[in-house]
Amino acid sequence: MPAQLLQGSDAVARSAIEAGCRFFAGYPMLPFTDLLEAMARLMPGAGGVCMNAETEIEAVNMALGAGAAGARAATGSCGQGIALMQEAIAEAALNEVPFVVFNMARGQQDYFQATRGGGWGDYRTICLAPKDVNEAVEHTQLLFHLADLYRAPVMMYGDYLIGHTYMSVDMQRRDYGPLPPKDWALDGRRGGTGASRQIWTWAMGKANDPGPGPDLHWQRIAAKFEDVARAEQRWESELCDDADTVVVSFGSAGPFVSQVVAELRADGLRVGAFRPVSLWPFPETALAEACASARQVLVFEVNAGQMIDDVRLSVGHRVPVRPLGRVSIDFSGMRQGEILTVPWIRERVRAAMNETVMG
Amino acid sequence: MTEVAQKKVASALAPLQLSGEHHLCPGCGHPVAWRILLEAISELGLEQRAIGVVGHGCYTNIVQLADIDFLQCLHGRAPAVATGVKRVHPDAAVFTLQGDGDVASEGLAEVLHTAARAERITTIMLNNGVFGDTGGQMTAASVVGQRTKTSLDGRDAETHGHPVPVAELVAALAGSAYVARGSVNNAGSIAKSKRYLKRALELSAAGAGFTFVEILTMCPTGWFLPTAEGPGYLEGTFEQTYPLGVLKDGPR
């Protein structure tokens, strides 16, 4: 398939449909709105359904119902809307219903929300943070695969830049390998046969076929997420082998940091970049290895310091970990503010290197 | 027992019922509603099209006790979840089973939006005017004067506000195709409620629109009454606030 020039939201919508998504529900909220509009435009032609839900709570529960019925389903929102959805995201993790949540965030201030969750119970949410539109297209298809593989809701951490940037993208369907059959999905056809199905967070089962109950069921889910934590760590590491300083960033901040590293390398500075591609599970081993020779780790994130907790947990006390970003939002409150530029980051990395590495 | 006598006695198990224990109290109206729901599904031949989406309450136990595909969902959200199920399986007979706490309190937005959307599902609201599962607190559907653990001297309109008549609200929406309110406090009302359920399930499965059946059920435990006084209290108190009958048959 030839490359196409597409706006990010449009590209993500097309990639979701290419991945077999046939149910989407959302409630308008910038910068997620464009994805909802793209789905409303494209889904009918694909034989699918796009619901302009009346609330975010209803949108995510519709996606839960569609996922329980066996469809590849998705929803999305940002910030406050994702906050409203956390109850159902947690519930779906515990009753094992897969769907994808497109979190087109207003900036990077929702790292905790995306990686810790605000729902209830012992659950985690797989969360991928693409650096650009091309990676968002790839992650979209991967997320539907991971959701089905682990029977769990999963999340993309996108933002205004991902949603609004035009990029030449490759839209072909990716093959991530075989998946287990959805023999658990509800279709109503086994009623009265003694083999009807049930989706229930408490997993009590039927009177003729008792389930494990909440204690064992939730232990199994916790064990499942331990497996996911080991198997699904993704990252990108650049020039870290001989680096005195490693700059860690996530999502659409990544390309800015890569450019900074290229420019400082040209000046002879030994600096590398590390980007967690999966925010959960956080690639802690790979980050610790990338920082093995470093004398400092700088964390550039456009927020008051959230991912830095995961960085510190990964590298421990061996090397100092310093924040490089801050709260920064534009006048509309919808997107990253003034600090997300190559010069701003470059000068602060250079200053930190002069202070620590050179000094 | 002779063959003739056997015919007059209802089977101990309803169709589609699985033999097992439940935790409902003596005098509870829910099992009667369960039974007529299962009979309605069976008599309409919807056994292998039915998918139930069930909220949180004493009635949730039906998920274990009926041989139907069930999804137990978050409190109040059943109509939204059922929307997703129905849009994926348009030929399925999708219904929600919820209590008054689930529909009138936690999930009023969900039921009204789903009705307005003319979603082809049936919502069944078992209304006993009290949070039975949590031990007898006031819901948005508790009637004026009703004593609960959070309205100790009885629900007072000045202090606690007025009950929400969900059936009337749903009937006012153009997307609802059928709305009825029945009861299970005597043989006649049970038979009528079963007819309402059959009509509602038949219409939504046939694509006529959203259908809604409210069934008033006894909760002597949550009403703090002797078991035998449940049916009489229901008639004397609940039926005064919530008149029985068909509110709407056919799109407005």
PDB file of C-alpha atoms in Angstrom, chain B:
ATOM      1  CA  MET B   1     -49.728 -37.255  42.636  1.00  0.00           C
ATOM      2  CA  THR B   2     -52.042 -37.797  39.678  1.00  0.00           C
ATOM      3  CA  GLU B   3     -51.272 -36.527  36.225  1.00  0.00           C
ATOM      4  CA  VAL B   4     -54.079 -33.965  36.447  1.00  0.00           C
ATOM      5  CA  ALA B   5     -52.826 -32.573  39.724  1.00  0.00           C
ATOM      6  CA  GLN B   6     -49.288 -32.306  38.384  1.00  0.00           C
ATOM      7  CA  LYS B   7     -50.449 -30.028  35.599  1.00  0.00           C
ATOM      8  CA  LYS B   8     -51.945 -27.589  38.062  1.00  0.00           C
ATOM      9  CA  VAL B   9     -48.773 -27.247  40.080  1.00  0.00           C
ATOM     10  CA  ALA B  10     -46.112 -25.084  38.536  1.00  0.00           C
ATOM     11  CA  SER B  11     -42.743 -26.700  38.008  1.00  0.00           C
ATOM     12  CA  ALA B  12     -40.387 -25.958  40.864  1.00  0.00           C
ATOM     13  CA  LEU B  13     -37.866 -24.668  38.348  1.00  0.00           C
ATOM     14  CA  ALA B  14     -38.701 -21.978  35.826  1.00  0.00           C
ATOM     15  CA  PRO B  15     -37.547 -22.535  32.264  1.00  0.00           C
ATOM     16  CA  LEU B  16     -33.873 -21.604  31.885  1.00  0.00           C
ATOM     17  CA  GLN B  17     -33.468 -21.632  35.650  1.00  0.00           C
ATOM     18  CA  LEU B  18     -30.426 -23.438  37.022  1.00  0.00           C
ATOM     19  CA  SER B  19     -30.836 -25.207  40.322  1.00  0.00           C
ATOM     20  CA  GLY B  20     -28.818 -23.444  42.982  1.00  0.00           C
ATOM     21  CA  GLU B  21     -28.899 -21.306  46.088  1.00  0.00           C
ATOM     22  CA  HIS B  22     -29.709 -17.641  46.293  1.00  0.00           C
ATOM     23  CA  HIS B  23     -29.389 -15.171  49.130  1.00  0.00           C
ATOM     24  CA  LEU B  24     -32.722 -13.376  48.816  1.00  0.00           C
ATOM     25  CA  CYS B  25     -34.865 -12.855  51.908  1.00  0.00           C
ATOM     26  CA  PRO B  26     -38.232 -14.464  52.635  1.00  0.00           C
ATOM     27  CA  GLY B  27     -40.991 -12.359  51.133  1.00  0.00           C
ATOM     28  CA  CYS B  28     -38.756 -10.778  48.486  1.00  0.00           C
ATOM     29  CA  GLY B  29     -40.468 -10.018  45.193  1.00  0.00           C
ATOM     30  CA  HIS B  30     -37.408 -10.429  43.006  1.00  0.00           C
ATOM     31  CA  PRO B  31     -37.607 -14.225  42.520  1.00  0.00           C
ATOM     32  CA  VAL B  32     -41.148 -13.842  41.195  1.00  0.00           C
ATOM     33  CA  ALA B  33     -39.926 -11.262  38.716  1.00  0.00           C
ATOM     34  CA  TRP B  34     -37.014 -13.516  37.743  1.00  0.00           C
ATOM     35  CA  ARG B  35     -39.404 -16.338  37.124  1.00  0.00           C
ATOM     36  CA  ILE B  36     -41.800 -14.435  34.867  1.00  0.00           C
ATOM     37  CA  LEU B  37     -38.844 -12.959  32.989  1.00  0.00           C
ATOM     38  CA  LEU B  38     -37.450 -16.420  32.264  1.00  0.00           C
ATOM     39  CA  GLU B  39     -40.916 -17.694  31.334  1.00  0.00           C
ATOM     40  CA  ALA B  40     -41.368 -14.754  28.976  1.00  0.00           C
ATOM     41  CA  ILE B  41     -38.014 -15.358  27.269  1.00  0.00           C
ATOM     42  CA  SER B  42     -38.761 -19.058  26.938  1.00  0.00           C
ATOM     43  CA  GLU B  43     -42.332 -18.602  25.670  1.00  0.00           C
ATOM     44  CA  LEU B  44     -41.144 -16.103  23.052  1.00  0.00           C
ATOM     45  CA  GLY B  45     -38.492 -18.587  21.893  1.00  0.00           C
ATOM     46  CA  LEU B  46     -35.710 -16.089  22.621  1.00  0.00           C
ATOM     47  CA  GLU B  47     -33.507 -18.483  24.641  1.00  0.00           C
ATOM     48  CA  GLN B  48     -30.753 -18.489  22.053  1.00  0.00           C
ATOM     49  CA  ARG B  49     -30.937 -14.813  21.252  1.00  0.00           C
ATOM     50  CA  ALA B  50     -31.125 -13.407  24.773  1.00  0.00           C
ATOM     51  CA  ILE B  51     -28.228 -11.517  26.350  1.00  0.00           C
ATOM     52  CA  GLY B  52     -28.807 -10.019  29.789  1.00  0.00           C
ATOM     53  CA  VAL B  53     -26.896  -7.063  31.183  1.00  0.00           C
ATOM     54  CA  VAL B  54     -27.347  -6.871  34.920  1.00  0.00           C
ATOM     55  CA  GLY B  55     -26.651  -4.082  37.389  1.00  0.00           C
ATOM     56  CA  HIS B  56     -25.804  -4.178  41.084  1.00  0.00           C
ATOM     57  CA  GLY B  57     -28.420  -5.258  43.575  1.00  0.00           C
ATOM     58  CA  CYS B  58     -29.993  -8.282  45.222  1.00  0.00           C
ATOM     59  CA  TYR B  59     -31.306  -9.396  41.803  1.00  0.00           C
ATOM     60  CA  THR B  60     -27.742  -9.718  40.455  1.00  0.00           C
ATOM     61  CA  ASN B  61     -27.785 -13.321  41.648  1.00  0.00           C
ATOM     62  CA  ILE B  62     -29.784 -14.212  38.515  1.00  0.00           C
ATOM     63  CA  VAL B  63     -26.444 -14.188  36.663  1.00  0.00           C
ATOM     64  CA  GLN B  64     -25.639 -17.465  38.437  1.00  0.00           C
ATOM     65  CA  LEU B  65     -29.096 -18.952  38.338  1.00  0.00           C
ATOM     66  CA  ALA B  66     -30.267 -18.582  34.729  1.00  0.00           C
ATOM     67  CA  ASP B  67     -28.948 -20.406  31.678  1.00  0.00           C
ATOM     68  CA  ILE B  68     -28.576 -17.264  29.550  1.00  0.00           C
ATOM     69  CA  ASP B  69     -25.531 -15.249  28.483  1.00  0.00           C
ATOM     70  CA  PHE B  70     -25.047 -12.530  31.085  1.00  0.00           C
ATOM     71  CA  LEU B  71     -22.785  -9.579  31.605  1.00  0.00           C
ATOM     72  CA  GLN B  72     -22.753  -8.153  35.094  1.00  0.00           C
ATOM     73  CA  CYS B  73     -21.772  -4.504  34.864  1.00  0.00           C
ATOM     74  CA  LEU B  74     -21.094  -1.407  36.900  1.00  0.00           C
ATOM     75  CA  HIS B  75     -23.861   0.181  38.952  1.00  0.00           C
ATOM     76  CA  GLY B  76     -26.182   2.217  36.732  1.00  0.00           C
ATOM     77  CA  ARG B  77     -24.354   1.607  33.462  1.00  0.00           C
ATOM     78  CA  ALA B  78     -26.307  -1.355  32.107  1.00  0.00           C
ATOM     79  CA  PRO B  79     -28.182   0.511  29.315  1.00  0.00           C
ATOM     80  CA  ALA B  80     -24.891   1.881  27.930  1.00  0.00           C
ATOM     81  CA  VAL B  81     -23.229  -1.540  28.111  1.00  0.00           C
ATOM     82  CA  ALA B  82     -26.302  -3.130  26.514  1.00  0.00           C
ATOM     83  CA  THR B  83     -26.080  -0.542  23.730  1.00  0.00           C
ATOM     84  CA  GLY B  84     -22.590  -1.777  22.860  1.00  0.00           C
ATOM     85  CA  VAL B  85     -23.747  -5.409  22.966  1.00  0.00           C
ATOM     86  CA  LYS B  86     -26.805  -4.746  20.792  1.00  0.00           C
ATOM     87  CA  ARG B  87     -24.900  -2.745  18.182  1.00  0.00           C
ATOM     88  CA  VAL B  88     -22.505  -5.677  17.779  1.00  0.00           C
ATOM     89  CA  HIS B  89     -25.274  -8.304  17.756  1.00  0.00           C
ATOM     90  CA  PRO B  90     -28.309  -6.577  16.205  1.00  0.00           C
ATOM     91  CA  ASP B  91     -30.256  -9.854  16.100  1.00  0.00           C
ATOM     92  CA  ALA B  92     -29.840 -10.586  19.797  1.00  0.00           C
ATOM     93  CA  ALA B  93     -32.618  -9.942  22.304  1.00  0.00           C
ATOM     94  CA  VAL B  94     -30.703  -7.688  24.671  1.00  0.00           C
ATOM     95  CA  PHE B  95     -32.212  -6.707  27.984  1.00  0.00           C
ATOM     96  CA  THR B  96     -31.011  -5.036  31.162  1.00  0.00           C
ATOM     97  CA  LEU B  97     -32.125  -6.087  34.619  1.00  0.00           C
ATOM     98  CA  GLN B  98     -31.681  -3.345  37.187  1.00  0.00           C
ATOM     99  CA  GLY B  99     -33.105  -2.103  40.454  1.00  0.00           C
ATOM    100  CA  ASP B 100     -34.462   1.324  41.335  1.00  0.00           C
ATOM    101  CA  GLY B 101     -31.104   2.216  42.878  1.00  0.00           C
ATOM    102  CA  ASP B 102     -29.439   1.228  39.621  1.00  0.00           C
ATOM    103  CA  VAL B 103     -31.864   3.053  37.314  1.00  0.00           C
ATOM    104  CA  ALA B 104     -33.435   5.938  39.248  1.00  0.00           C
ATOM    105  CA  SER B 105     -30.380   6.818  41.366  1.00  0.00           C
ATOM    106  CA  GLU B 106     -27.032   5.885  39.835  1.00  0.00           C
ATOM    107  CA  GLY B 107     -28.027   5.395  36.216  1.00  0.00           C
ATOM    108  CA  LEU B 108     -30.780   7.865  35.335  1.00  0.00           C
ATOM    109  CA  ALA B 109     -28.698   9.427  32.557  1.00  0.00           C
ATOM    110  CA  GLU B 110     -27.987   6.047  31.000  1.00  0.00           C
ATOM    111  CA  VAL B 111     -31.604   4.884  30.851  1.00  0.00           C
ATOM    112  CA  LEU B 112     -32.947   8.179  29.516  1.00  0.00           C
ATOM    113  CA  HIS B 113     -30.261   8.555  26.864  1.00  0.00           C
ATOM    114  CA  THR B 114     -30.685   4.952  25.760  1.00  0.00           C
ATOM    115  CA  ALA B 115     -34.458   5.373  25.545  1.00  0.00           C
ATOM    116  CA  ALA B 116     -34.121   8.620  23.596  1.00  0.00           C
ATOM    117  CA  ARG B 117     -31.773   6.861  21.186  1.00  0.00           C
ATOM    118  CA  ALA B 118     -34.507   4.262  20.562  1.00  0.00           C
ATOM    119  CA  GLU B 119     -31.941   1.578  21.283  1.00  0.00           C
ATOM    120  CA  ARG B 120     -33.573  -1.773  20.505  1.00  0.00           C
ATOM    121  CA  ILE B 121     -33.249  -3.190  23.995  1.00  0.00           C
ATOM    122  CA  THR B 122     -35.535  -3.747  26.978  1.00  0.00           C
ATOM    123  CA  THR B 123     -34.807  -2.343  30.409  1.00  0.00           C
ATOM    124  CA  ILE B 124     -36.478  -4.088  33.323  1.00  0.00           C
ATOM    125  CA  MET B 125     -36.438  -2.094  36.527  1.00  0.00           C
ATOM    126  CA  LEU B 126     -37.295  -3.954  39.715  1.00  0.00           C
ATOM    127  CA  ASN B 127     -38.547  -1.181  41.966  1.00  0.00           C
ATOM    128  CA  ASN B 128     -38.773  -1.825  45.694  1.00  0.00           C
ATOM    129  CA  GLY B 129     -37.921   1.745  46.597  1.00  0.00           C
ATOM    130  CA  VAL B 130     -34.941   0.834  48.704  1.00  0.00           C
ATOM    131  CA  PHE B 131     -31.294  -0.202  48.524  1.00  0.00           C
ATOM    132  CA  GLY B 132     -31.869  -3.776  49.620  1.00  0.00           C
ATOM    133  CA  ASP B 133     -28.377  -5.080  48.979  1.00  0.00           C
ATOM    134  CA  THR B 134     -26.738  -2.496  51.227  1.00  0.00           C
ATOM    135  CA  GLY B 135     -29.275  -2.882  53.983  1.00  0.00           C
ATOM    136  CA  GLY B 136     -32.190  -0.498  53.551  1.00  0.00           C
ATOM    137  CA  GLN B 137     -31.233   3.041  52.548  1.00  0.00           C
ATOM    138  CA  MET B 138     -33.299   5.553  50.576  1.00  0.00           C
ATOM    139  CA  THR B 139     -33.126   5.532  46.761  1.00  0.00           C
ATOM    140  CA  ALA B 140     -34.304   8.180  44.318  1.00  0.00           C
ATOM    141  CA  ALA B 141     -37.450   6.047  43.955  1.00  0.00           C
ATOM    142  CA  SER B 142     -38.324   5.703  47.664  1.00  0.00           C
ATOM    143  CA  VAL B 143     -41.856   6.972  48.172  1.00  0.00           C
ATOM    144  CA  VAL B 144     -42.792   9.899  50.400  1.00  0.00           C
ATOM    145  CA  GLY B 145     -43.310   8.666  53.926  1.00  0.00           C
ATOM    146  CA  GLN B 146     -41.152   5.564  53.435  1.00  0.00           C
ATOM    147  CA  ARG B 147     -38.903   4.753  56.379  1.00  0.00           C
ATOM    148  CA  THR B 148     -35.366   3.807  55.471  1.00  0.00           C
ATOM    149  CA  LYS B 149     -32.056   3.844  57.325  1.00  0.00           C
ATOM    150  CA  THR B 150     -31.310   7.234  55.793  1.00  0.00           C
ATOM    151  CA  SER B 151     -34.830   8.623  56.210  1.00  0.00           C
ATOM    152  CA  LEU B 152     -35.580   7.360  59.686  1.00  0.00           C
ATOM    153  CA  ASP B 153     -38.822   9.275  60.132  1.00  0.00           C
ATOM    154  CA  GLY B 154     -39.964   8.553  56.613  1.00  0.00           C
ATOM    155  CA  ARG B 155     -39.075  10.234  53.346  1.00  0.00           C
ATOM    156  CA  ASP B 156     -40.070  13.859  53.713  1.00  0.00           C
ATOM    157  CA  ALA B 157     -40.448  15.780  50.446  1.00  0.00           C
ATOM    158  CA  GLU B 158     -39.232  19.012  52.088  1.00  0.00           C
ATOM    159  CA  THR B 159     -36.017  17.391  53.272  1.00  0.00           C
ATOM    160  CA  HIS B 160     -35.375  14.494  50.908  1.00  0.00           C
ATOM    161  CA  GLY B 161     -37.155  15.560  47.756  1.00  0.00           C
ATOM    162  CA  HIS B 162     -39.608  13.621  45.662  1.00  0.00           C
ATOM    163  CA  PRO B 163     -39.369  10.160  44.101  1.00  0.00           C
ATOM    164  CA  VAL B 164     -38.357   9.925  40.429  1.00  0.00           C
ATOM    165  CA  PRO B 165     -41.044   8.293  38.251  1.00  0.00           C
ATOM    166  CA  VAL B 166     -38.696   6.689  35.723  1.00  0.00           C
ATOM    167  CA  ALA B 167     -41.414   4.987  33.668  1.00  0.00           C
ATOM    168  CA  GLU B 168     -43.203   8.292  33.063  1.00  0.00           C
ATOM    169  CA  LEU B 169     -39.928   9.954  32.062  1.00  0.00           C
ATOM    170  CA  VAL B 170     -39.097   7.160  29.638  1.00  0.00           C
ATOM    171  CA  ALA B 171     -42.613   7.220  28.184  1.00  0.00           C
ATOM    172  CA  ALA B 172     -42.233  10.936  27.419  1.00  0.00           C
ATOM    173  CA  LEU B 173     -39.294  10.247  25.107  1.00  0.00           C
ATOM    174  CA  ALA B 174     -39.954   9.662  21.419  1.00  0.00           C
ATOM    175  CA  GLY B 175     -37.469   6.791  21.309  1.00  0.00           C
ATOM    176  CA  SER B 176     -39.451   4.546  23.660  1.00  0.00           C
ATOM    177  CA  ALA B 177     -41.819   2.114  21.970  1.00  0.00           C
ATOM    178  CA  TYR B 178     -43.411   0.509  24.997  1.00  0.00           C
ATOM    179  CA  VAL B 179     -43.565   1.386  28.683  1.00  0.00           C
ATOM    180  CA  ALA B 180     -45.477  -0.469  31.383  1.00  0.00           C
ATOM    181  CA  ARG B 181     -45.506  -0.765  35.134  1.00  0.00           C
ATOM    182  CA  GLY B 182     -46.532  -3.960  36.834  1.00  0.00           C
ATOM    183  CA  SER B 183     -46.243  -5.588  40.205  1.00  0.00           C
ATOM    184  CA  VAL B 184     -45.792  -9.019  41.743  1.00  0.00           C
ATOM    185  CA  ASN B 185     -47.843  -8.754  44.938  1.00  0.00           C
ATOM    186  CA  ASN B 186     -50.701 -11.031  43.863  1.00  0.00           C
ATOM    187  CA  ALA B 187     -51.477 -13.648  41.201  1.00  0.00           C
ATOM    188  CA  GLY B 188     -53.323 -11.219  38.942  1.00  0.00           C
ATOM    189  CA  SER B 189     -50.563  -8.629  38.938  1.00  0.00           C
ATOM    190  CA  ILE B 190     -47.948 -11.324  38.323  1.00  0.00           C
ATOM    191  CA  ALA B 191     -49.837 -12.502  35.239  1.00  0.00           C
ATOM    192  CA  LYS B 192     -50.113  -8.917  33.977  1.00  0.00           C
ATOM    193  CA  SER B 193     -46.455  -8.191  34.583  1.00  0.00           C
ATOM    194  CA  LYS B 194     -45.545 -11.269  32.594  1.00  0.00           C
ATOM    195  CA  ARG B 195     -47.642 -10.010  29.671  1.00  0.00           C
ATOM    196  CA  TYR B 196     -45.853  -6.653  29.880  1.00  0.00           C
ATOM    197  CA  LEU B 197     -42.480  -8.381  29.800  1.00  0.00           C
ATOM    198  CA  LYS B 198     -43.417 -10.496  26.797  1.00  0.00           C
ATOM    199  CA  ARG B 199     -44.676  -7.491  24.868  1.00  0.00           C
ATOM    200  CA  ALA B 200     -41.595  -5.425  25.747  1.00  0.00           C
ATOM    201  CA  LEU B 201     -39.100  -8.148  24.825  1.00  0.00           C
ATOM    202  CA  GLU B 202     -40.957  -8.971  21.633  1.00  0.00           C
ATOM    203  CA  LEU B 203     -41.075  -5.345  20.483  1.00  0.00           C
ATOM    204  CA  SER B 204     -37.437  -4.514  21.186  1.00  0.00           C
ATOM    205  CA  ALA B 205     -36.226  -7.768  19.632  1.00  0.00           C
ATOM    206  CA  ALA B 206     -38.335  -6.929  16.558  1.00  0.00           C
ATOM    207  CA  GLY B 207     -36.643  -3.532  16.311  1.00  0.00           C
ATOM    208  CA  ALA B 208     -39.549  -1.306  17.365  1.00  0.00           C
ATOM    209  CA  GLY B 209     -37.447   0.784  19.750  1.00  0.00           C
ATOM    210  CA  PHE B 210     -36.575   0.989  23.416  1.00  0.00           C
ATOM    211  CA  THR B 211     -38.966  -0.776  25.756  1.00  0.00           C
ATOM    212  CA  PHE B 212     -39.215  -0.433  29.508  1.00  0.00           C
ATOM    213  CA  VAL B 213     -40.986  -2.466  32.145  1.00  0.00           C
ATOM    214  CA  GLU B 214     -40.982  -1.402  35.770  1.00  0.00           C
ATOM    215  CA  ILE B 215     -41.988  -4.085  38.229  1.00  0.00           C
ATOM    216  CA  LEU B 216     -42.820  -3.123  41.802  1.00  0.00           C
ATOM    217  CA  THR B 217     -41.381  -5.787  44.089  1.00  0.00           C
ATOM    218  CA  MET B 218     -41.781  -6.459  47.796  1.00  0.00           C
ATOM    219  CA  CYS B 219     -38.852  -5.910  50.134  1.00  0.00           C
ATOM    220  CA  PRO B 220     -40.182  -6.544  53.642  1.00  0.00           C
ATOM    221  CA  THR B 221     -36.624  -6.620  55.014  1.00  0.00           C
ATOM    222  CA  GLY B 222     -35.789  -3.219  53.559  1.00  0.00           C
ATOM    223  CA  TRP B 223     -39.212  -1.875  54.521  1.00  0.00           C
ATOM    224  CA  PHE B 224     -38.736  -3.108  58.109  1.00  0.00           C
ATOM    225  CA  LEU B 225     -42.022  -5.013  57.984  1.00  0.00           C
ATOM    226  CA  PRO B 226     -43.100  -8.544  58.872  1.00  0.00           C
ATOM    227  CA  THR B 227     -42.781 -10.740  55.773  1.00  0.00           C
ATOM    228  CA  ALA B 228     -46.500 -11.229  55.288  1.00  0.00           C
ATOM    229  CA  GLU B 229     -47.182  -7.477  55.252  1.00  0.00           C
ATOM    230  CA  GLY B 230     -45.042  -6.874  52.156  1.00  0.00           C
ATOM    231  CA  PRO B 231     -47.741  -7.291  49.480  1.00  0.00           C
ATOM    232  CA  GLY B 232     -50.212  -5.106  51.356  1.00  0.00           C
ATOM    233  CA  TYR B 233     -47.668  -2.343  51.957  1.00  0.00           C
ATOM    234  CA  LEU B 234     -46.742  -2.403  48.270  1.00  0.00           C
ATOM    235  CA  GLU B 235     -50.381  -1.939  47.265  1.00  0.00           C
ATOM    236  CA  GLY B 236     -51.182   0.677  49.863  1.00  0.00           C
ATOM    237  CA  THR B 237     -48.045   2.766  49.465  1.00  0.00           C
ATOM    238  CA  PHE B 238     -46.074   2.116  46.260  1.00  0.00           C
ATOM    239  CA  GLU B 239     -49.032   1.725  43.936  1.00  0.00           C
ATOM    240  CA  GLN B 240     -50.294   5.137  45.091  1.00  0.00           C
ATOM    241  CA  THR B 241     -47.097   6.803  43.854  1.00  0.00           C
ATOM    242  CA  TYR B 242     -46.526   4.482  40.921  1.00  0.00           C
ATOM    243  CA  PRO B 243     -49.831   3.647  39.189  1.00  0.00           C
ATOM    244  CA  LEU B 244     -49.878   0.297  37.413  1.00  0.00           C
ATOM    245  CA  GLY B 245     -50.655  -0.301  33.768  1.00  0.00           C
ATOM    246  CA  VAL B 246     -49.407   0.283  30.240  1.00  0.00           C
ATOM    247  CA  LEU B 247     -48.112   3.836  29.899  1.00  0.00           C
ATOM    248  CA  LYS B 248     -47.277   3.632  26.237  1.00  0.00           C
ATOM    249  CA  ASP B 249     -47.661   1.094  23.455  1.00  0.00           C
ATOM    250  CA  GLY B 250     -46.212   2.192  20.146  1.00  0.00           C
ATOM    251  CA  PRO B 251     -43.875   5.099  19.312  1.00  0.00           C
ATOM    252  CA  ARG B 252     -45.257   8.521  20.131  1.00  0.00           C
TER     253      ARG B 252
END
